Structures are given as structure tokens and as C-alpha cells.
C-alpha positions as a printed NumPy array, in Angstrom:
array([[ 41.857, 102.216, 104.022],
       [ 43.757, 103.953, 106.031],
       [ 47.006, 102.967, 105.475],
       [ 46.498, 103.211, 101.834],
       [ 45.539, 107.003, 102.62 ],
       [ 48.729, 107.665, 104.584],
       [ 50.684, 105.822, 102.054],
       [ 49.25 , 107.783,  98.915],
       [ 50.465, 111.138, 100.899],
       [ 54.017, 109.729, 101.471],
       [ 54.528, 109.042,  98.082],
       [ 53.051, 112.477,  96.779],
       [ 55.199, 114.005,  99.597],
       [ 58.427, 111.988,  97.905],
       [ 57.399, 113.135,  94.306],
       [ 56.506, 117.22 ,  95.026],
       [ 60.03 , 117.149,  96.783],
       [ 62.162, 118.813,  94.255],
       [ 65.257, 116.818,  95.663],
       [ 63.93 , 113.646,  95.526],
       [ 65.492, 112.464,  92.315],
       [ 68.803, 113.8  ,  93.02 ],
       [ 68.258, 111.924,  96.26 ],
       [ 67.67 , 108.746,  94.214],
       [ 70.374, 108.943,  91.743],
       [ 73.136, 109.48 ,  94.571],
       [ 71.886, 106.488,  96.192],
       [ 71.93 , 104.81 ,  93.352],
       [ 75.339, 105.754,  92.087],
       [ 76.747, 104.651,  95.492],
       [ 75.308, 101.262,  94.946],
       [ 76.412, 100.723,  92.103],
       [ 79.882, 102.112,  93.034],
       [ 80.394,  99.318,  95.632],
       [ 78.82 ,  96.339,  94.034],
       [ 80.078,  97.031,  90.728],
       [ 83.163,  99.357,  90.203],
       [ 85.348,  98.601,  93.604],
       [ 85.447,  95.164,  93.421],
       [ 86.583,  95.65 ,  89.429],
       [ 89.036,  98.316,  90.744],
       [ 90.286,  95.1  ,  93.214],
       [ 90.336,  92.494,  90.571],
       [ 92.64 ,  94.636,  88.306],
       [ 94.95 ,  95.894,  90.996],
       [ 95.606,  91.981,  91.982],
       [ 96.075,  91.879,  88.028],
       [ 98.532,  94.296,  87.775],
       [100.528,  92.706,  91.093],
       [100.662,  89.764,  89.227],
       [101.936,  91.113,  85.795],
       [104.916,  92.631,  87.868],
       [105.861,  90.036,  89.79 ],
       [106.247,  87.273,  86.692],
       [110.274,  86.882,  87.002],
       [112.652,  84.862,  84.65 ],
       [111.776,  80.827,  85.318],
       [108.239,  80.892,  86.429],
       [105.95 ,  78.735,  84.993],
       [102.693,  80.847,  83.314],
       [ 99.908,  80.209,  81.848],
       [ 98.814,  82.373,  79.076],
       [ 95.528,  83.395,  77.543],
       [ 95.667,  81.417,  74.47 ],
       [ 96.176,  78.423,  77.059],
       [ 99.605,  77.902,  76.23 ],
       [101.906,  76.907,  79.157],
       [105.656,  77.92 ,  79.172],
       [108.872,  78.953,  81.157],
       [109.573,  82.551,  81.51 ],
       [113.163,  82.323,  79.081],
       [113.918,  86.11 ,  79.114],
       [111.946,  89.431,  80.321],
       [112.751,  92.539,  78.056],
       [112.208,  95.708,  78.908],
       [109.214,  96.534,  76.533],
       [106.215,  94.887,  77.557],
       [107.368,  91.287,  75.942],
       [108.079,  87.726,  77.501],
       [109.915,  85.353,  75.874],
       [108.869,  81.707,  76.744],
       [110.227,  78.597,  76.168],
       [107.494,  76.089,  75.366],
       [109.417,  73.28 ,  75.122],
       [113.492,  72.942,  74.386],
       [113.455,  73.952,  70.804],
       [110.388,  76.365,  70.86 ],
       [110.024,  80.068,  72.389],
       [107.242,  82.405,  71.809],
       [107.647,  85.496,  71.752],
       [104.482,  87.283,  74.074],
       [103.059,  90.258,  75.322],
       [103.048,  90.857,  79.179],
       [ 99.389,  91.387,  79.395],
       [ 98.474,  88.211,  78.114],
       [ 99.295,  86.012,  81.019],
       [ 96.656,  84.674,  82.981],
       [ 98.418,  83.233,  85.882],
       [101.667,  82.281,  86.776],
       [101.809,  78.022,  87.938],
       [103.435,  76.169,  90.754],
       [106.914,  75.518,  89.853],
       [107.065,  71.995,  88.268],
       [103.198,  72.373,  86.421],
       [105.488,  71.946,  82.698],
       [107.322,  68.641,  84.138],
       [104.278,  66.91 ,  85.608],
       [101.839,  67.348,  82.417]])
């Protein structure tokens, strides 16, 4: 009984505090910041590393799953890749997924 007494007047203590819900929503903000929005902030930072470091003959793989050889890098945001000898696709940067160990095409 007593400890249902003293925890009835901590709570109505908590709720008459006029600061108690900005309190609340601060802590929750900050919770949310580092299990949510930092590690998104990491995963597209490492994303962004990656886009700029594709170079002319890597081996990517693309979101549509196709797998080619970086042919030619222009200066807009397009890849060219070669597919196989007589096919290139034409691509945008951001589409790459992830760029493969060098001889991926050759052992597939």
C-alpha cells in the first residue's frame, strides 16, 4: 500500500510539472536521432564513397541486377558499361549497387 501511495504522488508530481512533456519529447527525439537517423546518415555517406570511387574497368553490379565493366565515365552523372563485347548500356551513376572483385564477369 505504501508503495502504491508513493508511486501515485511521483507520477502526479511528473504530470503537474509543466516541463515534463518537453522533457519527454527531447528524450525522445534524441533516441530516435541515434537509433534511427545517424546510422542512415552512415549508410549513405559509405554510399556516396562508393559512387565516387567507381573508376573506368571495375566490375559493378547494378540495381536492375545487371553485371558489367565500367567502358567509359562521362562527366554527367552516366556510366557506360559493357555487358558483354557487343553490348553497352548506357546508366545512371546512382544506380549501382556495388562495385565486384575484379574477375566476378569472367568467372560467371
Amino acid at each position: 500500500m505504501l508503495i502504491s501511495q508513493s508511486f501515485d504522488s511521483v507520477s502526479k508530481q511528473e504530470k503537474d510539472n509543466p516541463y515534463y512533456l518537453i522533457i519527454m519529447l527531447i528524450i525522445f527525439v534524441i533516441i530516435f536521432y541515434f537509433t534511427v537517423l545517424l546510422p542512415q546518415q552512415k549508410k549513405v555517406k559509405e554510399y556516396k564513397k562508393l559512387i565516387r570511387s567507381v573508376s573506368k574497368g571495375d566490375e559493378i553490379l547494378t540495381k536492375g541486377g545487371i553485371i558489367g565493366r565500367v567502358k567509359k565515365i562521362s562527366d554527367t552523372d552516366y556510366i557506360t558499361i559493357s555487358v558483354n563485347n557487343d553490348n553497352e548500356i548506357l546508366i545512371k551513376r546512382s544506380f549501382i549497387v556495388a562495385i565486384l572483385p575484379r574477375g566476378t564477369i569472367n568467372s560467371i
